[in-house]
Amino acid sequence: MRASAAGGHDAGEEHDASDGALSSAPAKALDRPALLLLVDDDPGSIGLLSEALAGQPLSIAVAIDGEMALRQVRCEVPDLVLLDAVMPGLDGFEVCRRLKAEPATREVPILLMTLLADTASRERGLGLGAVDCVTKPFVREELVARVRTQLLMRAATSALSAAESALSEKNDELTRARASMDLAASLAHELNQPLTAVLSNAQAAQRLLSRTPSNLAEVRAALEDIVADDRRAGMLVHRMRTMLRRRHVSAAALDVCELVREVIPSRRGRQQRTGGRHRAA
């Protein structure tokens, strides 16, 4: 059931006011008018509360008992619940307890309505998670002020949560970018080893061919080393592509050196008599 903020209450009716004290509250932050769920079994009280909130930029949903309130919340989570403590059947305390027990509604502020002299109910409601209490009979200015305060706090909390989520996403993007840069640097460094070996062996082959007579066996060995180093470089690139498809880029970057050690065996110190021919280290 929806209640018009201007007065009467009719099932399915929704009212959005535009003027009044709540002009700076959650409507803008949430891209819609703030939704207040009014829960009271007394039609006269509902009428008085609706009149008191007339002119505020609110949508008011009305529930006349606890079960209806829970059904309404399942359909649409409100920004604030104005909840009568004493109702037949499922009373306001149990409704409050259930809302605070559910992750989806745990952060929704609840204003509990109690009798002025009912200190025990106030303490019980606050203990169950209500953020504040509104006494009956209520003063309009006080009611509006309390509603306004809670909606402003709700809007600020929602804005902060959205900002934190956006910041977390940006941090994740920066982390991925840094990991990609680290991976590119590691690949460039590690690929330089077999490519340097290819160049060195090619130069060794040139020197061997320039001798008279040429040592064809040494030339052949140098050329075989060139082919082997080229294949190892290609194998490294292939393995890295596979790794990147299967794993997070930062994890792949950490494994670059281990992968190179696996694919390209260490051959430090292997210098041929010709001077300079060697395999990638």
PDB file of C-alpha atoms in Angstrom:
ATOM      1  CA  MET A   1       0.000   0.000   0.000  1.00  0.00           C
ATOM      2  CA  ARG A   2       1.262   3.443  -0.880  1.00  0.00           C
ATOM      3  CA  ALA A   3       0.391   6.552   1.062  1.00  0.00           C
ATOM      4  CA  SER A   4       0.230  10.007  -0.433  1.00  0.00           C
ATOM      5  CA  ALA A   5       2.471  12.440   1.427  1.00  0.00           C
ATOM      6  CA  ALA A   6      -0.263  14.993   0.954  1.00  0.00           C
ATOM      7  CA  GLY A   7      -2.786  13.201   3.112  1.00  0.00           C
ATOM      8  CA  GLY A   8      -4.914  10.202   2.240  1.00  0.00           C
ATOM      9  CA  HIS A   9      -3.693   6.663   1.679  1.00  0.00           C
ATOM     10  CA  ASP A  10      -4.759   4.407  -1.154  1.00  0.00           C
ATOM     11  CA  ALA A  11      -3.419   1.037  -2.265  1.00  0.00           C
ATOM     12  CA  GLY A  12      -0.966   1.308  -5.116  1.00  0.00           C
ATOM     13  CA  GLU A  13      -0.742   5.100  -4.989  1.00  0.00           C
ATOM     14  CA  GLU A  14       2.634   6.814  -4.852  1.00  0.00           C
ATOM     15  CA  HIS A  15       3.342  10.460  -4.141  1.00  0.00           C
ATOM     16  CA  ASP A  16       6.534  12.417  -4.822  1.00  0.00           C
ATOM     17  CA  ALA A  17       6.630  15.905  -3.310  1.00  0.00           C
ATOM     18  CA  SER A  18       9.152  18.466  -4.476  1.00  0.00           C
ATOM     19  CA  ASP A  19       9.365  21.242  -1.876  1.00  0.00           C
ATOM     20  CA  GLY A  20      10.197  21.422   1.813  1.00  0.00           C
ATOM     21  CA  ALA A  21      12.999  20.653   4.199  1.00  0.00           C
ATOM     22  CA  LEU A  22      14.334  17.508   2.502  1.00  0.00           C
ATOM     23  CA  SER A  23      15.393  19.199  -0.721  1.00  0.00           C
ATOM     24  CA  SER A  24      19.060  18.326  -0.118  1.00  0.00           C
ATOM     25  CA  ALA A  25      18.486  14.738   0.988  1.00  0.00           C
ATOM     26  CA  PRO A  26      18.709  11.339  -0.692  1.00  0.00           C
ATOM     27  CA  ALA A  27      16.582  11.970  -3.760  1.00  0.00           C
ATOM     28  CA  LYS A  28      19.567  13.190  -5.763  1.00  0.00           C
ATOM     29  CA  ALA A  29      22.028  10.714  -4.289  1.00  0.00           C
ATOM     30  CA  LEU A  30      19.741   7.797  -5.104  1.00  0.00           C
ATOM     31  CA  ASP A  31      18.440   9.222  -8.420  1.00  0.00           C
ATOM     32  CA  ARG A  32      14.886   8.852  -7.137  1.00  0.00           C
ATOM     33  CA  PRO A  33      12.780  10.208  -4.265  1.00  0.00           C
ATOM     34  CA  ALA A  34      13.638   8.605  -0.949  1.00  0.00           C
ATOM     35  CA  LEU A  35      11.264   5.778  -0.014  1.00  0.00           C
ATOM     36  CA  LEU A  36       9.883   5.782   3.520  1.00  0.00           C
ATOM     37  CA  LEU A  37       8.021   2.713   4.744  1.00  0.00           C
ATOM     38  CA  LEU A  38       5.351   3.686   7.292  1.00  0.00           C
ATOM     39  CA  VAL A  39       4.203   0.763   9.437  1.00  0.00           C
ATOM     40  CA  ASP A  40       1.238   1.320  11.782  1.00  0.00           C
ATOM     41  CA  ASP A  41      -1.968  -0.588  12.449  1.00  0.00           C
ATOM     42  CA  ASP A  42      -3.937   2.574  13.275  1.00  0.00           C
ATOM     43  CA  PRO A  43      -5.443   4.288  10.179  1.00  0.00           C
ATOM     44  CA  GLY A  44      -5.798   7.542  12.108  1.00  0.00           C
ATOM     45  CA  SER A  45      -2.102   7.517  13.009  1.00  0.00           C
ATOM     46  CA  ILE A  46      -1.188   6.792   9.398  1.00  0.00           C
ATOM     47  CA  GLY A  47      -3.224   9.785   8.296  1.00  0.00           C
ATOM     48  CA  LEU A  48      -1.610  12.097  10.826  1.00  0.00           C
ATOM     49  CA  LEU A  49       1.909  10.932   9.932  1.00  0.00           C
ATOM     50  CA  SER A  50       1.215  11.332   6.218  1.00  0.00           C
ATOM     51  CA  GLU A  51      -0.051  14.859   6.791  1.00  0.00           C
ATOM     52  CA  ALA A  52       2.985  15.699   8.897  1.00  0.00           C
ATOM     53  CA  LEU A  53       5.292  14.623   6.081  1.00  0.00           C
ATOM     54  CA  ALA A  54       3.259  16.368   3.389  1.00  0.00           C
ATOM     55  CA  GLY A  55       5.354  18.462   1.028  1.00  0.00           C
ATOM     56  CA  GLN A  56       8.546  16.491   1.578  1.00  0.00           C
ATOM     57  CA  PRO A  57      10.313  14.922  -1.436  1.00  0.00           C
ATOM     58  CA  LEU A  58       9.345  11.419  -0.372  1.00  0.00           C
ATOM     59  CA  SER A  59       7.571   8.346  -1.581  1.00  0.00           C
ATOM     60  CA  ILE A  60       5.682   6.760   1.295  1.00  0.00           C
ATOM     61  CA  ALA A  61       4.805   3.073   1.335  1.00  0.00           C
ATOM     62  CA  VAL A  62       2.256   2.015   3.958  1.00  0.00           C
ATOM     63  CA  ALA A  63       1.912  -1.290   5.779  1.00  0.00           C
ATOM     64  CA  ILE A  64      -0.806  -1.866   8.388  1.00  0.00           C
ATOM     65  CA  ASP A  65       0.859  -4.810  10.133  1.00  0.00           C
ATOM     66  CA  GLY A  66       4.231  -6.494  10.537  1.00  0.00           C
ATOM     67  CA  GLU A  67       3.706  -9.206   7.932  1.00  0.00           C
ATOM     68  CA  MET A  68       2.691  -6.650   5.314  1.00  0.00           C
ATOM     69  CA  ALA A  69       5.770  -4.602   6.166  1.00  0.00           C
ATOM     70  CA  LEU A  70       8.086  -7.547   5.550  1.00  0.00           C
ATOM     71  CA  ARG A  71       6.363  -8.308   2.242  1.00  0.00           C
ATOM     72  CA  GLN A  72       6.749  -4.678   1.194  1.00  0.00           C
ATOM     73  CA  VAL A  73      10.455  -4.711   2.054  1.00  0.00           C
ATOM     74  CA  ARG A  74      10.969  -7.866  -0.015  1.00  0.00           C
ATOM     75  CA  CYS A  75       9.417  -6.073  -2.991  1.00  0.00           C
ATOM     76  CA  GLU A  76      11.414  -2.864  -2.535  1.00  0.00           C
ATOM     77  CA  VAL A  77      13.992  -1.999   0.114  1.00  0.00           C
ATOM     78  CA  PRO A  78      13.104   1.394   1.645  1.00  0.00           C
ATOM     79  CA  ASP A  79      15.520   4.128   2.623  1.00  0.00           C
ATOM     80  CA  LEU A  80      13.898   4.529   6.037  1.00  0.00           C
ATOM     81  CA  VAL A  81      11.331   2.622   8.110  1.00  0.00           C
ATOM     82  CA  LEU A  82       8.989   4.480  10.457  1.00  0.00           C
ATOM     83  CA  LEU A  83       7.786   1.594  12.596  1.00  0.00           C
ATOM     84  CA  ASP A  84       5.146   1.434  15.330  1.00  0.00           C
ATOM     85  CA  ALA A  85       6.439  -0.628  18.245  1.00  0.00           C
ATOM     86  CA  VAL A  86       3.092  -2.007  19.436  1.00  0.00           C
ATOM     87  CA  MET A  87       0.938  -3.810  16.862  1.00  0.00           C
ATOM     88  CA  PRO A  88      -1.182  -6.979  16.984  1.00  0.00           C
ATOM     89  CA  GLY A  89       0.412 -10.116  15.607  1.00  0.00           C
ATOM     90  CA  LEU A  90       3.961  -9.401  14.433  1.00  0.00           C
ATOM     91  CA  ASP A  91       4.880  -6.323  16.447  1.00  0.00           C
ATOM     92  CA  GLY A  92       7.428  -3.639  15.621  1.00  0.00           C
ATOM     93  CA  PHE A  93      10.152  -5.205  17.747  1.00  0.00           C
ATOM     94  CA  GLU A  94      10.037  -8.473  15.812  1.00  0.00           C
ATOM     95  CA  VAL A  95       9.924  -6.629  12.491  1.00  0.00           C
ATOM     96  CA  CYS A  96      12.985  -4.650  13.571  1.00  0.00           C
ATOM     97  CA  ARG A  97      14.808  -7.812  14.641  1.00  0.00           C
ATOM     98  CA  ARG A  98      14.100  -9.554  11.323  1.00  0.00           C
ATOM     99  CA  LEU A  99      15.152  -6.579   9.225  1.00  0.00           C
ATOM    100  CA  LYS A 100      18.424  -6.268  11.137  1.00  0.00           C
ATOM    101  CA  ALA A 101      19.052 -10.010  10.750  1.00  0.00           C
ATOM    102  CA  GLU A 102      18.939  -9.859   6.941  1.00  0.00           C
ATOM    103  CA  PRO A 103      22.057  -8.661   5.048  1.00  0.00           C
ATOM    104  CA  ALA A 104      19.911  -6.907   2.425  1.00  0.00           C
ATOM    105  CA  THR A 105      18.100  -4.760   5.017  1.00  0.00           C
ATOM    106  CA  ARG A 106      20.599  -4.627   7.877  1.00  0.00           C
ATOM    107  CA  GLU A 107      21.733  -1.094   7.020  1.00  0.00           C
ATOM    108  CA  VAL A 108      18.231   0.363   6.556  1.00  0.00           C
ATOM    109  CA  PRO A 109      17.606   2.859   9.389  1.00  0.00           C
ATOM    110  CA  ILE A 110      14.551   2.256  11.556  1.00  0.00           C
ATOM    111  CA  LEU A 111      12.745   4.938  13.538  1.00  0.00           C
ATOM    112  CA  LEU A 112      10.657   3.243  16.211  1.00  0.00           C
ATOM    113  CA  MET A 113       7.429   4.906  17.335  1.00  0.00           C
ATOM    114  CA  THR A 114       6.692   4.506  21.049  1.00  0.00           C
ATOM    115  CA  LEU A 115       4.552   6.148  23.716  1.00  0.00           C
ATOM    116  CA  LEU A 116       6.167   9.067  25.488  1.00  0.00           C
ATOM    117  CA  ALA A 117       6.299   7.309  28.871  1.00  0.00           C
ATOM    118  CA  ASP A 118       7.310   3.884  27.515  1.00  0.00           C
ATOM    119  CA  THR A 119      11.017   3.951  28.385  1.00  0.00           C
ATOM    120  CA  ALA A 120      11.307   0.158  28.336  1.00  0.00           C
ATOM    121  CA  SER A 121      10.090  -0.034  24.717  1.00  0.00           C
ATOM    122  CA  ARG A 122      12.554   2.678  23.684  1.00  0.00           C
ATOM    123  CA  GLU A 123      15.453   0.813  25.263  1.00  0.00           C
ATOM    124  CA  ARG A 124      14.326  -2.475  23.742  1.00  0.00           C
ATOM    125  CA  GLY A 125      13.984  -0.967  20.275  1.00  0.00           C
ATOM    126  CA  LEU A 126      17.394   0.675  20.389  1.00  0.00           C
ATOM    127  CA  GLY A 127      18.862  -2.609  21.583  1.00  0.00           C
ATOM    128  CA  LEU A 128      17.386  -4.380  18.545  1.00  0.00           C
ATOM    129  CA  GLY A 129      19.009  -1.908  16.161  1.00  0.00           C
ATOM    130  CA  ALA A 130      16.606   1.000  15.767  1.00  0.00           C
ATOM    131  CA  VAL A 131      18.589   4.197  15.158  1.00  0.00           C
ATOM    132  CA  ASP A 132      16.191   6.466  17.041  1.00  0.00           C
ATOM    133  CA  CYS A 133      12.719   6.677  18.542  1.00  0.00           C
ATOM    134  CA  VAL A 134       9.771   8.938  17.804  1.00  0.00           C
ATOM    135  CA  THR A 135       7.358   9.439  20.664  1.00  0.00           C
ATOM    136  CA  LYS A 136       3.588   9.454  20.388  1.00  0.00           C
ATOM    137  CA  PRO A 137       1.918  11.867  20.298  1.00  0.00           C
ATOM    138  CA  PHE A 138       4.540  13.298  17.971  1.00  0.00           C
ATOM    139  CA  VAL A 139       5.494  16.902  17.238  1.00  0.00           C
ATOM    140  CA  ARG A 140       5.539  17.569  13.500  1.00  0.00           C
ATOM    141  CA  GLU A 141       8.764  19.583  13.477  1.00  0.00           C
ATOM    142  CA  GLU A 142      10.549  16.942  15.526  1.00  0.00           C
ATOM    143  CA  LEU A 143       9.268  14.141  13.286  1.00  0.00           C
ATOM    144  CA  VAL A 144      10.387  15.918  10.110  1.00  0.00           C
ATOM    145  CA  ALA A 145      13.781  16.701  11.630  1.00  0.00           C
ATOM    146  CA  ARG A 146      14.381  13.081  12.643  1.00  0.00           C
ATOM    147  CA  VAL A 147      13.261  11.757   9.266  1.00  0.00           C
ATOM    148  CA  ARG A 148      15.423  14.328   7.488  1.00  0.00           C
ATOM    149  CA  THR A 149      18.486  13.462   9.570  1.00  0.00           C
ATOM    150  CA  GLN A 150      18.198   9.740   8.948  1.00  0.00           C
ATOM    151  CA  LEU A 151      17.640  10.151   5.220  1.00  0.00           C
ATOM    152  CA  LEU A 152      20.626  12.467   4.923  1.00  0.00           C
ATOM    153  CA  MET A 153      22.771   9.940   6.771  1.00  0.00           C
ATOM    154  CA  ARG A 154      21.433   7.150   4.552  1.00  0.00           C
ATOM    155  CA  ALA A 155      22.270   9.159   1.420  1.00  0.00           C
ATOM    156  CA  ALA A 156      25.762   9.940   2.701  1.00  0.00           C
ATOM    157  CA  THR A 157      26.379   6.271   3.510  1.00  0.00           C
ATOM    158  CA  SER A 158      25.196   5.185   0.064  1.00  0.00           C
ATOM    159  CA  ALA A 159      27.383   7.816  -1.624  1.00  0.00           C
ATOM    160  CA  LEU A 160      30.402   6.745   0.435  1.00  0.00           C
ATOM    161  CA  SER A 161      29.815   3.097  -0.411  1.00  0.00           C
ATOM    162  CA  ALA A 162      29.570   3.927  -4.120  1.00  0.00           C
ATOM    163  CA  ALA A 163      32.774   5.983  -3.926  1.00  0.00           C
ATOM    164  CA  GLU A 164      34.605   3.149  -2.163  1.00  0.00           C
ATOM    165  CA  SER A 165      33.457   0.679  -4.818  1.00  0.00           C
ATOM    166  CA  ALA A 166      34.620   2.993  -7.611  1.00  0.00           C
ATOM    167  CA  LEU A 167      37.971   3.493  -5.881  1.00  0.00           C
ATOM    168  CA  SER A 168      38.396  -0.247  -5.456  1.00  0.00           C
ATOM    169  CA  GLU A 169      37.721  -0.790  -9.161  1.00  0.00           C
ATOM    170  CA  LYS A 170      40.286   1.884 -10.082  1.00  0.00           C
ATOM    171  CA  ASN A 171      42.852   0.283  -7.779  1.00  0.00           C
ATOM    172  CA  ASP A 172      42.222  -3.087  -9.432  1.00  0.00           C
ATOM    173  CA  GLU A 173      42.705  -1.507 -12.855  1.00  0.00           C
ATOM    174  CA  LEU A 174      45.975   0.099 -11.745  1.00  0.00           C
ATOM    175  CA  THR A 175      47.175  -3.193 -10.283  1.00  0.00           C
ATOM    176  CA  ARG A 176      46.441  -4.984 -13.560  1.00  0.00           C
ATOM    177  CA  ALA A 177      48.174  -2.219 -15.524  1.00  0.00           C
ATOM    178  CA  ARG A 178      51.276  -2.396 -13.327  1.00  0.00           C
ATOM    179  CA  ALA A 179      51.326  -6.180 -13.625  1.00  0.00           C
ATOM    180  CA  SER A 180      51.091  -5.911 -17.401  1.00  0.00           C
ATOM    181  CA  MET A 181      53.992  -3.455 -17.490  1.00  0.00           C
ATOM    182  CA  ASP A 182      56.080  -5.697 -15.238  1.00  0.00           C
ATOM    183  CA  LEU A 183      55.285  -8.683 -17.434  1.00  0.00           C
ATOM    184  CA  ALA A 184      56.231  -6.797 -20.601  1.00  0.00           C
ATOM    185  CA  ALA A 185      59.527  -5.708 -19.034  1.00  0.00           C
ATOM    186  CA  SER A 186      60.296  -9.272 -17.900  1.00  0.00           C
ATOM    187  CA  LEU A 187      59.503 -10.686 -21.318  1.00  0.00           C
ATOM    188  CA  ALA A 188      61.682  -8.121 -23.046  1.00  0.00           C
ATOM    189  CA  HIS A 189      64.572  -8.939 -20.709  1.00  0.00           C
ATOM    190  CA  GLU A 190      64.240 -12.704 -20.948  1.00  0.00           C
ATOM    191  CA  LEU A 191      63.672 -12.800 -24.716  1.00  0.00           C
ATOM    192  CA  ASN A 192      66.818 -10.748 -25.135  1.00  0.00           C
ATOM    193  CA  GLN A 193      68.877 -13.747 -24.019  1.00  0.00           C
ATOM    194  CA  PRO A 194      68.023 -16.183 -26.853  1.00  0.00           C
ATOM    195  CA  LEU A 195      67.991 -13.342 -29.407  1.00  0.00           C
ATOM    196  CA  THR A 196      71.475 -12.271 -28.303  1.00  0.00           C
ATOM    197  CA  ALA A 197      72.605 -15.877 -28.664  1.00  0.00           C
ATOM    198  CA  VAL A 198      71.208 -15.991 -32.210  1.00  0.00           C
ATOM    199  CA  LEU A 199      73.156 -12.862 -33.148  1.00  0.00           C
ATOM    200  CA  SER A 200      76.362 -14.089 -31.510  1.00  0.00           C
ATOM    201  CA  ASN A 201      76.219 -17.461 -33.239  1.00  0.00           C
ATOM    202  CA  ALA A 202      75.455 -15.838 -36.589  1.00  0.00           C
ATOM    203  CA  GLN A 203      78.541 -13.642 -36.185  1.00  0.00           C
ATOM    204  CA  ALA A 204      80.579 -16.710 -35.221  1.00  0.00           C
ATOM    205  CA  ALA A 205      79.396 -18.475 -38.368  1.00  0.00           C
ATOM    206  CA  GLN A 206      80.495 -15.490 -40.463  1.00  0.00           C
ATOM    207  CA  ARG A 207      83.933 -15.568 -38.914  1.00  0.00           C
ATOM    208  CA  LEU A 208      84.249 -19.316 -39.516  1.00  0.00           C
ATOM    209  CA  LEU A 209      83.255 -18.916 -43.154  1.00  0.00           C
ATOM    210  CA  SER A 210      85.852 -16.184 -43.637  1.00  0.00           C
ATOM    211  CA  ARG A 211      88.686 -18.528 -42.650  1.00  0.00           C
ATOM    212  CA  THR A 212      90.716 -20.422 -45.221  1.00  0.00           C
ATOM    213  CA  PRO A 213      89.985 -23.220 -45.306  1.00  0.00           C
ATOM    214  CA  SER A 214      86.504 -22.924 -43.747  1.00  0.00           C
ATOM    215  CA  ASN A 215      85.651 -25.247 -40.885  1.00  0.00           C
ATOM    216  CA  LEU A 216      82.284 -26.463 -42.153  1.00  0.00           C
ATOM    217  CA  ALA A 217      81.650 -28.596 -39.076  1.00  0.00           C
ATOM    218  CA  GLU A 218      81.958 -25.549 -36.823  1.00  0.00           C
ATOM    219  CA  VAL A 219      79.795 -23.521 -39.188  1.00  0.00           C
ATOM    220  CA  ARG A 220      77.140 -26.232 -39.143  1.00  0.00           C
ATOM    221  CA  ALA A 221      77.209 -26.340 -35.325  1.00  0.00           C
ATOM    222  CA  ALA A 222      76.815 -22.562 -35.130  1.00  0.00           C
ATOM    223  CA  LEU A 223      73.845 -22.659 -37.508  1.00  0.00           C
ATOM    224  CA  GLU A 224      72.263 -25.472 -35.502  1.00  0.00           C
ATOM    225  CA  ASP A 225      72.639 -23.349 -32.370  1.00  0.00           C
ATOM    226  CA  ILE A 226      70.911 -20.460 -34.138  1.00  0.00           C
ATOM    227  CA  VAL A 227      67.952 -22.672 -35.069  1.00  0.00           C
ATOM    228  CA  ALA A 228      67.769 -24.086 -31.534  1.00  0.00           C
ATOM    229  CA  ASP A 229      67.830 -20.646 -29.920  1.00  0.00           C
ATOM    230  CA  ASP A 230      65.144 -19.411 -32.295  1.00  0.00           C
ATOM    231  CA  ARG A 231      62.946 -22.384 -31.400  1.00  0.00           C
ATOM    232  CA  ARG A 232      63.463 -21.757 -27.697  1.00  0.00           C
ATOM    233  CA  ALA A 233      62.466 -18.109 -28.080  1.00  0.00           C
ATOM    234  CA  GLY A 234      59.328 -19.186 -29.961  1.00  0.00           C
ATOM    235  CA  MET A 235      58.567 -21.751 -27.264  1.00  0.00           C
ATOM    236  CA  LEU A 236      58.874 -19.060 -24.591  1.00  0.00           C
ATOM    237  CA  VAL A 237      56.405 -16.804 -26.395  1.00  0.00           C
ATOM    238  CA  HIS A 238      53.956 -19.687 -26.885  1.00  0.00           C
ATOM    239  CA  ARG A 239      54.133 -20.733 -23.256  1.00  0.00           C
ATOM    240  CA  MET A 240      53.619 -17.182 -22.073  1.00  0.00           C
ATOM    241  CA  ARG A 241      50.528 -16.779 -24.264  1.00  0.00           C
ATOM    242  CA  THR A 242      49.084 -19.962 -22.791  1.00  0.00           C
ATOM    243  CA  MET A 243      49.894 -18.806 -19.260  1.00  0.00           C
ATOM    244  CA  LEU A 244      48.211 -15.446 -19.795  1.00  0.00           C
ATOM    245  CA  ARG A 245      45.040 -17.083 -21.110  1.00  0.00           C
ATOM    246  CA  ARG A 246      44.756 -19.345 -18.091  1.00  0.00           C
ATOM    247  CA  ARG A 247      45.971 -17.198 -15.223  1.00  0.00           C
ATOM    248  CA  HIS A 248      45.897 -13.686 -13.845  1.00  0.00           C
ATOM    249  CA  VAL A 249      48.466 -11.461 -15.444  1.00  0.00           C
ATOM    250  CA  SER A 250      50.239 -10.661 -12.159  1.00  0.00           C
ATOM    251  CA  ALA A 251      50.662 -14.350 -11.373  1.00  0.00           C
ATOM    252  CA  ALA A 252      52.053 -14.928 -14.863  1.00  0.00           C
ATOM    253  CA  ALA A 253      54.571 -12.132 -14.372  1.00  0.00           C
ATOM    254  CA  LEU A 254      55.863 -13.790 -11.239  1.00  0.00           C
ATOM    255  CA  ASP A 255      56.499 -17.015 -13.166  1.00  0.00           C
ATOM    256  CA  VAL A 256      58.397 -15.509 -16.086  1.00  0.00           C
ATOM    257  CA  CYS A 257      61.859 -16.185 -14.704  1.00  0.00           C
ATOM    258  CA  GLU A 258      60.959 -19.723 -13.686  1.00  0.00           C
ATOM    259  CA  LEU A 259      59.514 -20.361 -17.123  1.00  0.00           C
ATOM    260  CA  VAL A 260      62.635 -19.071 -18.827  1.00  0.00           C
ATOM    261  CA  ARG A 261      64.824 -21.296 -16.681  1.00  0.00           C
ATOM    262  CA  GLU A 262      62.664 -24.245 -17.708  1.00  0.00           C
ATOM    263  CA  VAL A 263      62.557 -23.502 -21.435  1.00  0.00           C
ATOM    264  CA  ILE A 264      66.068 -22.124 -21.957  1.00  0.00           C
ATOM    265  CA  PRO A 265      68.707 -24.276 -20.215  1.00  0.00           C
ATOM    266  CA  SER A 266      71.616 -22.393 -18.692  1.00  0.00           C
ATOM    267  CA  ARG A 267      74.688 -22.614 -20.851  1.00  0.00           C
ATOM    268  CA  ARG A 268      76.854 -19.914 -19.260  1.00  0.00           C
ATOM    269  CA  GLY A 269      80.485 -20.044 -20.067  1.00  0.00           C
ATOM    270  CA  ARG A 270      80.127 -22.019 -23.263  1.00  0.00           C
ATOM    271  CA  GLN A 271      82.579 -20.278 -25.573  1.00  0.00           C
ATOM    272  CA  GLN A 272      83.873 -22.046 -28.620  1.00  0.00           C
ATOM    273  CA  ARG A 273      87.419 -21.995 -29.881  1.00  0.00           C
ATOM    274  CA  THR A 274      86.213 -19.697 -32.610  1.00  0.00           C
ATOM    275  CA  GLY A 275      85.468 -17.065 -29.986  1.00  0.00           C
ATOM    276  CA  GLY A 276      81.982 -15.818 -29.325  1.00  0.00           C
ATOM    277  CA  ARG A 277      79.694 -18.702 -30.288  1.00  0.00           C
ATOM    278  CA  HIS A 278      77.489 -19.522 -27.335  1.00  0.00           C
ATOM    279  CA  ARG A 279      73.996 -20.549 -26.302  1.00  0.00           C
ATOM    280  CA  ALA A 280      71.489 -18.394 -24.439  1.00  0.00           C
ATOM    281  CA  ALA A 281      72.098 -18.311 -20.707  1.00  0.00           C
TER     282      ALA A 281
END
